[in-house]
Short mmCIF file of C-alpha atoms (C1' of nucleotides) in Angstrom, two decimals:
data_model
loop_
_atom_site.label_atom_id
_atom_site.label_comp_id
_atom_site.label_asym_id
_atom_site.label_seq_id
_atom_site.Cartn_x
_atom_site.Cartn_y
_atom_site.Cartn_z
CA MET A 106 -11.89 45.45 -28.39
CA GLN A 107 -8.77 45.74 -30.48
CA ALA A 108 -7.17 42.70 -28.93
CA GLU A 109 -10.02 40.49 -30.06
CA GLN A 110 -9.89 41.89 -33.58
CA GLN A 111 -6.17 41.19 -33.71
CA GLU A 112 -6.78 37.66 -32.57
CA ALA A 113 -9.47 37.13 -35.19
CA GLU A 114 -7.23 38.55 -37.92
CA PHE A 115 -4.41 36.25 -36.82
CA LEU A 116 -6.64 33.23 -37.08
CA ARG A 117 -7.89 34.24 -40.56
CA SER A 118 -4.38 34.37 -41.90
CA TYR A 119 -3.22 31.18 -40.20
CA ASN A 120 -2.77 28.24 -42.56
CA ILE A 121 -1.71 24.95 -41.09
CA HIS A 122 -0.25 23.82 -44.41
CA ASP A 123 2.39 26.54 -44.20
CA TYR A 124 4.25 24.52 -41.59
CA ASP A 125 6.01 21.18 -41.43
CA ILE A 126 4.30 19.30 -38.66
CA PRO A 127 4.47 15.68 -37.57
CA LEU A 128 2.05 12.97 -38.59
CA THR A 129 -0.16 12.15 -35.63
CA SER A 130 -1.90 8.86 -35.07
CA VAL A 131 -3.61 6.75 -32.46
CA ASP A 132 -2.69 3.11 -31.85
CA ILE A 133 -4.62 0.70 -29.67
CA VAL A 134 -3.35 -2.29 -27.76
CA ILE A 135 -6.51 -4.34 -27.34
CA PHE A 136 -6.25 -6.97 -24.62
CA THR A 137 -8.55 -9.84 -23.87
CA VAL A 138 -8.29 -13.11 -21.97
CA GLN A 139 -9.21 -16.27 -23.84
CA ASN A 140 -8.21 -19.88 -23.27
CA PHE A 141 -6.47 -18.99 -20.03
CA SER A 142 -4.09 -16.56 -21.70
CA LEU A 143 -3.74 -12.86 -22.23
CA GLN A 144 -4.09 -12.00 -25.89
CA VAL A 145 -3.63 -8.93 -28.03
CA LEU A 146 -5.34 -8.03 -31.29
CA LEU A 147 -3.19 -7.34 -34.35
CA VAL A 148 -4.07 -6.52 -37.94
CA GLN A 149 -2.10 -7.35 -41.02
CA ARG A 150 -1.45 -4.15 -42.95
CA ALA A 151 -2.91 -4.03 -46.46
CA GLU A 152 -1.18 -0.77 -47.41
CA HIS A 153 2.24 0.77 -47.40
CA PRO A 154 4.30 1.38 -45.40
CA PHE A 155 5.03 -2.03 -43.81
CA ARG A 156 2.57 -3.76 -46.13
CA LEU A 157 1.70 -7.30 -44.97
CA ARG A 158 3.37 -6.87 -41.59
CA TRP A 159 1.34 -7.30 -38.45
CA ALA A 160 0.55 -4.09 -36.60
CA LEU A 161 -1.59 -2.60 -33.87
CA PRO A 162 -4.99 -1.37 -34.96
CA GLY A 163 -4.87 2.37 -35.30
CA GLY A 164 -4.32 5.14 -37.74
CA PHE A 165 -4.41 8.82 -38.35
CA ILE A 166 -6.69 11.17 -36.53
CA ASP A 167 -9.54 12.24 -38.82
CA ILE A 168 -9.97 15.85 -37.81
CA HIS A 169 -13.27 16.06 -39.65
CA ARG A 170 -14.87 13.03 -37.97
CA ASP A 171 -13.19 12.73 -34.57
CA ASP A 172 -13.99 15.16 -31.78
CA ASP A 173 -11.02 14.06 -29.70
CA LEU A 174 -8.37 11.35 -29.30
CA GLN A 175 -10.77 9.07 -27.49
CA ALA A 176 -13.15 9.30 -30.46
CA THR A 177 -10.38 8.27 -32.82
CA ALA A 178 -9.52 5.31 -30.62
CA LEU A 179 -13.16 4.26 -30.31
CA ARG A 180 -13.66 4.52 -34.05
CA LYS A 181 -10.66 2.31 -34.77
CA LEU A 182 -11.71 -0.16 -32.10
CA LYS A 183 -15.23 -0.34 -33.49
CA GLU A 184 -13.92 -0.90 -37.01
CA LYS A 185 -11.73 -3.80 -35.95
CA THR A 186 -13.71 -5.52 -33.23
CA GLY A 187 -17.24 -4.16 -33.25
CA VAL A 188 -16.85 -3.37 -29.56
CA ALA A 189 -18.30 0.02 -28.67
CA THR A 190 -17.90 0.23 -24.91
CA PRO A 191 -14.49 -1.02 -23.80
CA TYR A 192 -12.31 0.10 -20.98
CA LEU A 193 -10.10 2.55 -22.80
CA GLU A 194 -7.13 4.47 -21.50
CA GLN A 195 -4.32 6.42 -23.05
CA PHE A 196 -1.11 5.27 -21.46
CA ALA A 197 1.88 6.91 -23.14
CA GLY A 198 3.08 9.04 -25.98
CA VAL A 199 5.78 8.43 -28.52
CA GLY A 200 7.13 10.67 -31.22
CA ASN A 201 10.34 10.78 -33.23
CA HIS A 202 11.67 10.94 -36.76
CA THR A 203 12.55 7.26 -37.07
CA ARG A 204 9.40 5.31 -36.29
CA ASP A 205 7.61 6.01 -39.58
CA PRO A 206 9.35 6.10 -42.97
CA ARG A 207 6.88 8.75 -44.16
CA GLY A 208 8.42 11.26 -41.79
CA TRP A 209 8.34 12.65 -38.25
CA SER A 210 5.57 10.76 -36.54
CA ALA A 211 3.88 10.92 -33.17
CA THR A 212 1.33 8.53 -31.71
CA PHE A 213 -1.01 8.42 -28.76
CA PRO A 214 -1.13 4.76 -27.72
CA PHE A 215 -4.22 3.52 -25.90
CA PHE A 216 -4.89 0.24 -24.28
CA ALA A 217 -8.33 -1.31 -24.28
CA LEU A 218 -9.77 -4.19 -22.27
CA ILE A 219 -12.63 -6.19 -23.72
CA ASN A 220 -14.23 -9.48 -22.77
CA PRO A 221 -14.69 -12.57 -24.94
CA GLU A 222 -18.48 -12.22 -24.94
CA GLN A 223 -18.21 -8.91 -26.72
CA LEU A 224 -15.92 -10.65 -29.18
CA ASP A 225 -18.28 -13.45 -30.07
CA LEU A 226 -20.91 -10.92 -30.98
CA GLN A 227 -18.56 -9.56 -33.58
CA SER A 228 -16.92 -12.59 -35.12
CA GLY A 229 -19.36 -12.54 -38.04
CA SER A 230 -18.23 -9.24 -39.54
CA ALA A 231 -15.41 -10.87 -41.43
CA VAL A 232 -12.10 -9.05 -41.18
CA GLU A 233 -9.62 -11.44 -42.73
CA ASP A 234 -6.45 -9.70 -41.70
CA THR A 235 -7.28 -9.50 -38.01
CA ARG A 236 -6.10 -12.05 -35.44
CA TRP A 237 -5.62 -12.57 -31.75
CA PHE A 238 -2.12 -13.39 -30.58
CA VAL A 239 -1.15 -14.92 -27.27
CA LEU A 240 1.24 -12.49 -25.66
CA ASP A 241 3.96 -15.06 -25.03
CA GLU A 242 3.95 -16.09 -28.70
CA LEU A 243 4.35 -12.66 -30.23
CA ASP A 244 7.78 -13.52 -31.54
CA GLN A 245 6.13 -15.83 -34.08
CA THR A 246 4.60 -12.98 -36.05
CA GLY A 247 7.82 -11.76 -37.58
CA PRO A 248 8.83 -8.19 -36.92
CA LEU A 249 5.87 -5.92 -36.29
CA ALA A 250 5.29 -2.69 -38.18
CA PHE A 251 6.65 0.60 -36.85
CA ASP A 252 7.65 0.45 -33.17
CA HIS A 253 4.56 -1.55 -32.29
CA ALA A 254 6.46 -4.30 -30.50
CA GLN A 255 7.72 -1.70 -28.05
CA LEU A 256 4.26 -0.18 -27.66
CA ILE A 257 2.84 -3.59 -26.74
CA GLN A 258 5.52 -4.10 -24.12
CA ALA A 259 4.84 -0.66 -22.67
CA ALA A 260 1.11 -1.36 -22.59
CA LEU A 261 1.70 -4.68 -20.88
CA GLN A 262 3.89 -3.11 -18.25
CA HIS A 263 1.31 -0.41 -17.65
CA LEU A 264 -1.46 -3.00 -17.41
CA ARG A 265 0.42 -5.20 -14.94
CA HIS A 266 1.40 -2.25 -12.79
CA LYS A 267 -2.17 -1.05 -12.63
CA VAL A 268 -3.60 -4.48 -11.98
CA GLU A 269 -1.42 -4.83 -8.90
CA TYR A 270 -3.19 -1.88 -7.35
CA SER A 271 -6.67 -1.75 -8.82
CA SER A 272 -9.88 -3.43 -9.81
CA LEU A 273 -9.09 -3.01 -13.50
CA PRO A 274 -9.41 -6.66 -14.60
CA VAL A 275 -13.19 -6.66 -14.12
CA HIS A 276 -13.27 -5.15 -17.59
CA LEU A 277 -11.81 -8.35 -19.03
CA LEU A 278 -14.88 -10.26 -17.85
CA PRO A 279 -18.52 -10.27 -18.95
CA GLU A 280 -21.00 -8.21 -16.99
CA SER A 281 -21.47 -10.85 -14.31
CA PHE A 282 -18.88 -13.25 -13.01
CA THR A 283 -17.86 -15.18 -9.91
CA LEU A 284 -15.10 -14.19 -7.53
CA SER A 285 -13.10 -17.23 -8.58
CA GLU A 286 -13.31 -16.13 -12.19
CA LEU A 287 -12.15 -12.65 -11.27
CA GLN A 288 -9.25 -14.06 -9.29
CA HIS A 289 -8.30 -16.28 -12.20
CA ILE A 290 -8.17 -13.27 -14.51
CA HIS A 291 -5.91 -11.45 -12.07
CA GLU A 292 -3.61 -14.44 -11.98
CA ILE A 293 -3.43 -14.69 -15.76
CA VAL A 294 -2.64 -11.02 -16.19
CA LEU A 295 -0.05 -10.95 -13.43
CA GLY A 296 1.38 -14.32 -14.29
CA LYS A 297 1.38 -15.53 -10.70
CA ASN A 298 -0.98 -17.05 -8.18
CA ILE A 299 -2.89 -15.14 -5.53
CA ASP A 300 -4.16 -16.47 -2.22
CA LYS A 301 -7.93 -16.93 -2.30
CA SER A 302 -8.58 -15.59 1.16
CA ALA A 303 -6.47 -12.48 0.77
CA PHE A 304 -7.96 -11.78 -2.64
CA ARG A 305 -11.51 -11.94 -1.35
CA LYS A 306 -10.72 -9.77 1.63
CA ARG A 307 -9.43 -7.09 -0.70
CA VAL A 308 -12.30 -7.27 -3.12
CA LYS A 309 -14.82 -7.12 -0.30
CA GLU A 310 -13.09 -4.16 1.24
CA GLY A 311 -12.75 -2.38 -2.13
CA ASP A 312 -16.56 -2.43 -2.26
CA PHE A 313 -16.81 -2.08 -6.02
CA LEU A 314 -18.82 -5.25 -6.66
CA GLU A 315 -22.42 -6.13 -5.92
CA ALA A 316 -24.04 -9.56 -5.88
CA VAL A 317 -26.37 -10.23 -8.80
CA PRO A 318 -29.77 -11.00 -7.21
CA ASP A 319 -30.47 -14.71 -7.62
CA GLY A 320 -27.41 -14.98 -9.85
CA TRP A 321 -25.52 -18.25 -9.50
CA ARG A 322 -22.92 -20.10 -11.52
CA LEU A 323 -23.97 -23.77 -11.41
CA GLY A 324 -21.87 -26.86 -11.98
CA SER A 325 -21.02 -30.18 -10.45
CA ASN A 326 -20.07 -28.44 -7.26
CA ARG A 327 -21.24 -25.85 -4.85
CA PRO A 328 -22.83 -22.98 -6.81
CA ALA A 329 -21.04 -19.65 -6.86
CA GLN A 330 -22.53 -16.22 -6.38
CA LEU A 331 -22.38 -14.02 -9.46
CA TYR A 332 -21.18 -10.46 -9.01
CA ARG A 333 -21.16 -7.38 -11.20
CA LEU A 334 -19.43 -4.02 -11.11
CA LYS A 335 -21.27 -1.41 -9.09
CA GLN A 336 -22.34 1.51 -11.17
CA LEU A 337 -20.20 4.66 -10.95
CA GLN A 338 -17.22 2.64 -9.76
CA PRO A 339 -14.88 2.78 -12.72
CA LEU A 340 -11.73 2.00 -10.82
CA VAL A 341 -10.80 1.22 -7.24
CA TYR A 342 -7.25 1.38 -5.96
CA PHE A 343 -5.96 -0.91 -3.23
CA GLN A 344 -3.68 0.28 -0.47
CA ARG A 345 -1.10 -2.40 -0.98
CA PRO A 346 -0.15 -4.33 -4.07
CA MET A 347 -1.36 -7.79 -4.94
CA ILE A 348 1.70 -9.96 -4.46
CA GLY A 349 1.75 -13.53 -5.66
CA ARG A 350 3.15 -16.58 -4.01
CA MET B 232 12.41 -7.48 -54.23
CA GLN B 233 9.29 -6.05 -55.81
CA ALA B 234 7.74 -5.37 -52.41
CA GLU B 235 10.59 -3.08 -51.46
CA GLN B 236 10.36 -1.21 -54.75
CA GLN B 237 6.65 -0.70 -54.19
CA GLU B 238 7.33 0.60 -50.71
CA ALA B 239 9.95 3.01 -52.01
CA GLU B 240 7.62 4.25 -54.77
CA PHE B 241 4.86 4.79 -52.22
CA LEU B 242 7.14 6.90 -50.05
CA ARG B 243 8.28 9.01 -53.01
CA SER B 244 4.72 9.93 -53.89
CA TYR B 245 3.66 10.58 -50.30
CA ASN B 246 3.15 14.23 -49.41
CA ILE B 247 2.18 15.11 -45.90
CA HIS B 248 0.64 18.38 -47.04
CA ASP B 249 -2.05 16.51 -48.96
CA TYR B 250 -3.82 15.70 -45.71
CA ASP B 251 -5.56 17.61 -42.96
CA ILE B 252 -3.75 16.66 -39.80
CA PRO B 253 -3.86 18.06 -36.29
CA LEU B 254 -1.44 20.56 -34.85
CA THR B 255 0.86 18.78 -32.44
CA SER B 256 2.65 20.41 -29.55
CA VAL B 257 4.48 19.71 -26.32
CA ASP B 258 3.62 21.47 -23.05
CA ILE B 259 5.64 21.28 -19.87
CA VAL B 260 4.47 21.62 -16.30
CA ILE B 261 7.67 22.61 -14.52
CA PHE B 262 7.54 22.10 -10.77
CA THR B 263 9.89 23.33 -8.12
CA VAL B 264 9.74 23.85 -4.36
CA GLN B 265 10.65 27.30 -3.07
CA ASN B 266 9.72 29.06 0.15
CA PHE B 267 8.07 25.95 1.51
CA SER B 268 5.59 25.73 -1.35
CA LEU B 269 5.18 23.85 -4.59
CA GLN B 270 5.41 26.19 -7.55
CA VAL B 271 4.84 25.95 -11.27
CA LEU B 272 6.43 27.99 -14.04
CA LEU B 273 4.19 29.92 -16.43
CA VAL B 274 4.97 32.22 -19.33
CA GLN B 275 2.92 35.14 -20.54
CA ARG B 276 2.20 34.66 -24.22
CA ALA B 277 3.57 37.33 -26.52
CA GLU B 278 1.79 36.05 -29.62
CA HIS B 279 -1.66 35.05 -30.73
CA PRO B 280 -3.67 33.09 -29.94
CA PHE B 281 -4.35 33.94 -26.27
CA ARG B 282 -1.91 36.86 -26.41
CA LEU B 283 -0.97 38.14 -22.92
CA ARG B 284 -2.54 35.22 -21.13
CA TRP B 285 -0.43 33.03 -18.88
CA ALA B 286 0.36 29.61 -20.27
CA LEU B 287 2.56 26.57 -19.82
CA PRO B 288 5.91 26.71 -21.56
CA GLY B 289 5.73 24.66 -24.69
CA GLY B 290 5.04 24.85 -28.35
CA PHE B 291 5.08 23.04 -31.63
CA ILE B 292 7.40 20.19 -32.40
CA ASP B 293 10.15 21.35 -34.74
CA ILE B 294 10.57 18.33 -36.96
CA HIS B 295 13.81 19.68 -38.34
CA ARG B 296 15.48 20.28 -34.97
CA ASP B 297 13.93 17.78 -32.59
CA ASP B 298 14.77 14.10 -32.77
CA ASP B 299 11.89 13.10 -30.55
CA LEU B 300 9.27 14.42 -28.12
CA GLN B 301 11.74 14.47 -25.26
CA ALA B 302 14.04 16.68 -27.34
CA THR B 303 11.22 19.13 -27.94
CA ALA B 304 10.46 19.24 -24.23
CA LEU B 305 14.12 19.69 -23.29
CA ARG B 306 14.51 22.47 -25.85
CA LYS B 307 11.52 24.36 -24.49
CA LEU B 308 12.67 23.84 -20.93
CA LYS B 309 16.16 25.09 -21.75
CA GLU B 310 14.74 28.17 -23.46
CA LYS B 311 12.61 29.11 -20.47
CA THR B 312 14.71 28.07 -17.49
CA GLY B 313 18.23 27.29 -18.67
CA VAL B 314 17.92 23.91 -16.99
CA ALA B 315 19.35 21.12 -19.13
CA THR B 316 19.07 18.04 -16.94
CA PRO B 317 15.72 17.91 -15.17
CA TYR B 318 13.62 14.96 -14.24
CA LEU B 319 11.30 14.85 -17.22
CA GLU B 320 8.35 12.58 -17.84
CA GLN B 321 5.46 12.55 -20.26
CA PHE B 322 2.30 11.96 -18.28
CA ALA B 323 -0.75 12.21 -20.52
CA GLY B 324 -2.06 13.11 -23.92
CA VAL B 325 -4.82 15.45 -24.93
CA GLY B 326 -6.26 16.15 -28.34
CA ASN B 327 -9.52 17.62 -29.56
CA HIS B 328 -10.96 20.27 -31.88
CA THR B 329 -11.82 22.80 -29.18
CA ARG B 330 -8.62 23.43 -27.23
CA ASP B 331 -6.91 25.58 -29.87
CA PRO B 332 -8.73 28.18 -32.01
CA ARG B 333 -6.33 27.49 -34.86
CA GLY B 334 -7.85 24.06 -35.34
CA TRP B 335 -7.70 20.43 -34.22
CA SER B 336 -4.85 20.30 -31.74
CA ALA B 337 -3.07 17.56 -29.83
CA THR B 338 -0.47 17.94 -27.12
CA PHE B 339 1.96 15.73 -25.27
CA PRO B 340 2.16 17.18 -21.75
CA PHE B 341 5.32 16.59 -19.74
CA PHE B 342 6.09 17.36 -16.18
CA ALA B 343 9.55 18.38 -15.05
CA LEU B 344 11.08 18.59 -11.60
CA ILE B 345 13.92 21.02 -10.99
CA ASN B 346 15.61 22.33 -7.89
CA PRO B 347 16.07 25.95 -6.85
CA GLU B 348 19.84 25.79 -7.22
CA GLN B 349 19.46 25.10 -10.90
CA LEU B 350 17.14 28.09 -11.01
CA ASP B 351 19.55 30.57 -9.49
CA LEU B 352 22.08 29.70 -12.13
CA GLN B 353 19.65 30.87 -14.72
CA SER B 354 18.04 33.97 -13.29
CA GLY B 355 20.36 36.20 -15.33
CA SER B 356 19.07 35.33 -18.78
CA ALA B 357 16.23 37.78 -18.51
CA VAL B 358 12.90 36.43 -19.68
CA GLU B 359 10.44 39.09 -18.66
CA ASP B 360 7.27 37.17 -19.25
CA THR B 361 8.23 34.17 -17.12
CA ARG B 362 7.15 33.72 -13.51
CA TRP B 363 6.78 31.15 -10.79
CA PHE B 364 3.33 30.70 -9.31
CA VAL B 365 2.48 29.04 -6.04
CA LEU B 366 0.08 26.23 -6.87
CA ASP B 367 -2.56 27.31 -4.39
CA GLU B 368 -2.65 30.80 -5.86
CA LEU B 369 -3.12 29.88 -9.49
CA ASP B 370 -6.60 31.41 -9.55
CA GLN B 371 -4.98 34.86 -9.34
CA THR B 372 -3.53 34.64 -12.84
CA GLY B 373 -6.81 35.07 -14.66
CA PRO B 374 -7.86 32.32 -17.05
CA LEU B 375 -4.91 30.44 -18.51
CA ALA B 376 -4.42 29.93 -22.23
CA PHE B 377 -5.81 26.83 -23.95
CA ASP B 378 -6.70 24.02 -21.52
CA HIS B 379 -3.57 24.59 -19.48
CA ALA B 380 -5.37 24.89 -16.16
CA GLN B 381 -6.60 21.32 -16.66
CA LEU B 382 -3.15 20.13 -17.70
CA ILE B 383 -1.67 21.54 -14.50
CA GLN B 384 -4.27 19.77 -12.39
CA ALA B 385 -3.58 16.52 -14.21
CA ALA B 386 0.16 16.93 -13.71
CA LEU B 387 -0.33 17.63 -10.03
CA GLN B 388 -2.49 14.57 -9.58
CA HIS B 389 0.10 12.46 -11.40
CA LEU B 390 2.90 13.91 -9.29
CA ARG B 391 1.12 13.32 -5.97
CA HIS B 392 0.15 9.80 -6.92
CA LYS B 393 3.71 8.98 -7.86
CA VAL B 394 5.22 10.61 -4.81
CA GLU B 395 3.13 8.37 -2.56
CA TYR B 396 4.90 5.37 -3.97
CA SER B 397 8.34 6.48 -5.09
CA SER B 398 11.54 8.35 -4.49
CA LEU B 399 10.63 10.98 -7.07
CA PRO B 400 10.99 14.10 -4.88
CA VAL B 401 14.78 13.79 -4.71
CA HIS B 402 14.73 15.58 -8.04
CA LEU B 403 13.28 18.67 -6.37
CA LEU B 404 16.41 18.97 -4.22
CA PRO B 405 20.02 19.88 -4.99
CA GLU B 406 22.52 17.11 -5.46
CA SER B 407 23.10 16.62 -1.76
CA PHE B 408 20.58 17.05 1.03
CA THR B 409 19.68 15.77 4.47
CA LEU B 410 16.98 13.25 5.23
CA SER B 411 14.99 15.93 7.03
CA GLU B 412 15.08 18.09 3.94
CA LEU B 413 13.90 15.21 1.81
CA GLN B 414 11.09 14.48 4.21
CA HIS B 415 10.09 18.13 4.19
CA ILE B 416 9.83 18.10 0.40
CA HIS B 417 7.63 15.02 0.54
CA GLU B 418 5.38 16.76 3.03
CA ILE B 419 5.09 19.88 0.89
CA VAL B 420 4.23 17.95 -2.24
CA LEU B 421 1.73 15.68 -0.51
CA GLY B 422 0.30 18.42 1.66
CA LYS B 423 0.45 16.33 4.82
CA ASN B 424 2.90 15.33 7.51
CA ILE B 425 4.85 12.10 7.58
CA ASP B 426 6.22 10.32 10.63
CA LYS B 427 9.97 10.75 10.85
CA SER B 428 10.73 7.21 11.91
CA ALA B 429 8.58 5.57 9.27
CA PHE B 430 9.95 7.83 6.57
CA ARG B 431 13.53 6.96 7.39
CA LYS B 432 12.81 3.26 7.53
CA ARG B 433 11.40 3.44 4.02
CA VAL B 434 14.21 5.48 2.58
CA LYS B 435 16.81 3.22 4.14
CA GLU B 436 15.09 0.14 2.78
CA GLY B 437 14.64 1.69 -0.67
CA ASP B 438 18.43 1.88 -0.80
CA PHE B 439 18.58 4.63 -3.41
CA LEU B 440 20.60 7.13 -1.37
CA GLU B 441 24.22 7.13 -0.31
CA ALA B 442 25.89 9.24 2.37
CA VAL B 443 28.14 11.96 1.05
CA PRO B 444 31.59 11.24 2.51
CA ASP B 445 32.33 13.84 5.17
CA GLY B 446 29.21 15.71 4.08
CA TRP B 447 27.38 17.43 6.93
CA ARG B 448 24.75 20.13 7.21
CA LEU B 449 25.88 22.32 10.12
CA GLY B 450 23.85 24.65 12.28
CA SER B 451 23.09 25.50 15.87
CA ASN B 452 22.24 21.89 16.51
CA ARG B 453 23.42 18.41 15.91
CA PRO B 454 24.84 18.20 12.37
CA ALA B 455 22.97 16.16 9.80
CA GLN B 456 24.42 13.68 7.36
CA LEU B 457 24.19 14.77 3.72
CA TYR B 458 22.96 12.22 1.20
CA ARG B 459 22.84 12.04 -2.57
CA LEU B 460 21.07 9.87 -5.11
CA LYS B 461 22.94 6.71 -5.95
CA GLN B 462 23.92 6.55 -9.58
CA LEU B 463 21.74 4.43 -11.85
CA GLN B 464 18.85 4.71 -9.42
CA PRO B 465 16.39 6.89 -11.31
CA LEU B 466 13.29 5.82 -9.44
CA VAL B 467 12.48 3.47 -6.59
CA TYR B 468 8.97 2.31 -5.82
CA PHE B 469 7.80 1.59 -2.27
CA GLN B 470 5.58 -1.32 -1.41
CA ARG B 471 3.02 0.69 0.45
CA PRO B 472 1.97 4.30 0.08
CA MET B 473 3.20 7.11 2.27
CA ILE B 474 0.21 7.98 4.44
CA GLY B 475 0.19 11.12 6.51
CA ARG B 476 -1.07 11.67 9.98
"C1'" DA C 263 -20.63 -41.22 -0.44
"C1'" DT C 264 -17.39 -38.77 -3.60
"C1'" DA C 265 -15.63 -35.14 -6.24
"C1'" DA C 266 -15.16 -30.50 -7.01
"C1'" DT C 267 -15.32 -25.94 -6.18
"C1'" DA C 268 -17.23 -22.02 -3.03
"C1'" DG C 269 -16.60 -19.57 0.86
"C1'" DT C 270 -14.73 -18.57 5.77
"C1'" DG C 271 -11.57 -18.42 9.68
"C1'" DT C 272 -7.20 -18.35 12.17
"C1'" DC C 273 -2.59 -17.54 12.72
"C1'" DT C 274 1.73 -15.35 11.05
"C1'" DA C 275 4.73 -12.01 8.78
"C1'" DT C 276 5.63 -7.47 7.27
"C1'" DA C 277 5.64 -2.75 7.22
"C1'" DA C 278 3.70 1.63 8.58
"C1'" DG C 279 2.11 4.86 12.64
"C1'" DA C 280 2.74 6.76 17.23
"C1'" DC C 281 5.73 8.28 20.31
"C1'" DA C 282 9.52 8.26 23.30
"C1'" DA C 283 14.47 8.16 24.15
"C1'" DT C 284 19.04 9.28 23.11
"C1'" DA C 285 22.87 11.82 20.43
"C1'" DT C 286 25.50 15.82 19.11
"C1'" DA C 287 26.38 19.94 17.58
"C1'" DC C 288 26.29 25.41 18.59
"C1'" DC C 289 25.54 29.02 21.81
"C1'" DG D 116 24.14 23.64 30.79
"C1'" DG D 117 20.37 24.97 27.38
"C1'" DT D 118 18.46 24.59 22.91
"C1'" DA D 119 17.60 22.67 18.61
"C1'" DT D 120 17.62 19.21 15.51
"C1'" DA D 121 19.36 14.36 14.16
"C1'" DT D 122 18.93 9.66 14.80
"C1'" DT D 123 17.35 5.37 16.85
"C1'" DG D 124 14.24 2.22 19.27
"C1'" DT D 125 9.88 0.18 20.98
"C1'" DC D 126 5.26 -0.79 20.85
"C1'" DT D 127 0.91 -0.76 18.25
"C1'" DT D 128 -1.93 -1.29 14.19
"C1'" DA D 129 -3.24 -2.65 9.56
"C1'" DT D 130 -3.08 -5.75 5.88
"C1'" DA D 131 -1.23 -9.47 3.03
"C1'" DG D 132 0.22 -14.57 3.09
"C1'" DA D 133 -0.26 -19.39 4.44
"C1'" DC D 134 -3.16 -22.82 5.23
"C1'" DA D 135 -6.83 -25.26 7.02
"C1'" DC D 136 -11.63 -25.88 7.64
"C1'" DT D 137 -16.56 -25.93 6.46
"C1'" DA D 138 -20.44 -25.58 2.83
"C1'" DT D 139 -23.11 -27.00 -1.11
"C1'" DT D 140 -24.10 -28.84 -5.27
"C1'" DA D 141 -24.03 -32.79 -9.08
"C1'" DT D 142 -23.12 -37.38 -9.95
#
DNA sequence: ATAATAGTGTCTATAAGACAATATACC
DNA sequence: GGTATATTGTCTTATAGACACTATTAT
């Protein structure tokens, strides 16, 4: 077929370096809940541009190592936190000629949810320039690199919006947890309190959790049933939003 | 400051062409409602790769002409439809090494909503290889270029999800319209019927429309009040989704 | 027994769904 | 007056919110 030959010839003569194209990167807003607060992971840049400023973990797509954007995000996440299986979702896209002094730059921002247990596993692999920041105290870091302050705000807005309608926060908890713990996580992320009865009605109706057989959280009080996410139930949406008091 | 000198020196020696980076493009899923059906605009490619296949309007970011991603999308939209002021929103991000035969490719897909009146204004500027396709009949185009069939499905899902909760469909109508017309558009996009009374209650409560003074749609029946979008009301979210019968 | 948290139940408030009733034009 | 569509109202249904009540363990 002549058409196919033409197409093959076109591809042979095509050289990407003949064109001016934007830099393309992936940035990750990694959320966790620790000490009753929502936190985000930042790294202090060791290289130019914005050397020594705090920034989101991320970087350029490695077209020789990464099969797709998700692979880039997972690679960066693994490098910084050791976590291999987070909840990971791309939530926006930004590109302009002002955000990076090296030139026209575009980024695919992801947000990731991980739980503190996954973190503890990793704390040994010393990464000096990596720290968790409480979201409300981000102004104490000095200006962030690039437009990362805006990306964090966008991620937060996306997270809160989604939490109102879905079972997303289970990914901020270890594999098994009590309903009270899950409710507490919702409250921390949303920044407001939720009625216990209404919350449990919704969770029960959403049908995305299963009781851990013989799993109980013990303490100086009535023991609580442990639950875990049902398999093949990545995300459940509620009919009406979770409104606080 | 030595740090600033270092940063400046770094930027001087930085050459984007030293690195292998992905191709980066913008694709636009342009929706409109005509003849009681939701339609999407496709162009037949004149160049390799995928010559003669139908594809989404879009293309590479021109880092010399476009200030940001939105500018690229608006430029492409203007070229294909003549429409300058659509509702435009970036809704996803895709990047991998298989979607484009020229190499590792990433795209920022947008969806745009335009109304048929805007279209008529443009029909003169002949673009032979541009056509509207009814969404349910997309399988009659033959395979689309790249992964554009998937992008359209993703855009449609995003659109439907958002329409359930928001005033978005006003952007598929001309500046002024009746409530019945607005309801009809909602029904076409969602593919199901909505109760008239409930719909009006919601719209009234959302408070994003205003009556056009002395504006009436006349016919062989009771005349209907014309409404238009209030200024500074780009998008209103409802508390509960719009469920059909 | 007391403290503390788990878990359930009951009533209310809000908003959507069903469906009917009324309004107002053109013919 | 007849027809067609606009607009409003009433009752029902579904779900969140408020709040109280019971349950179960450790100390």
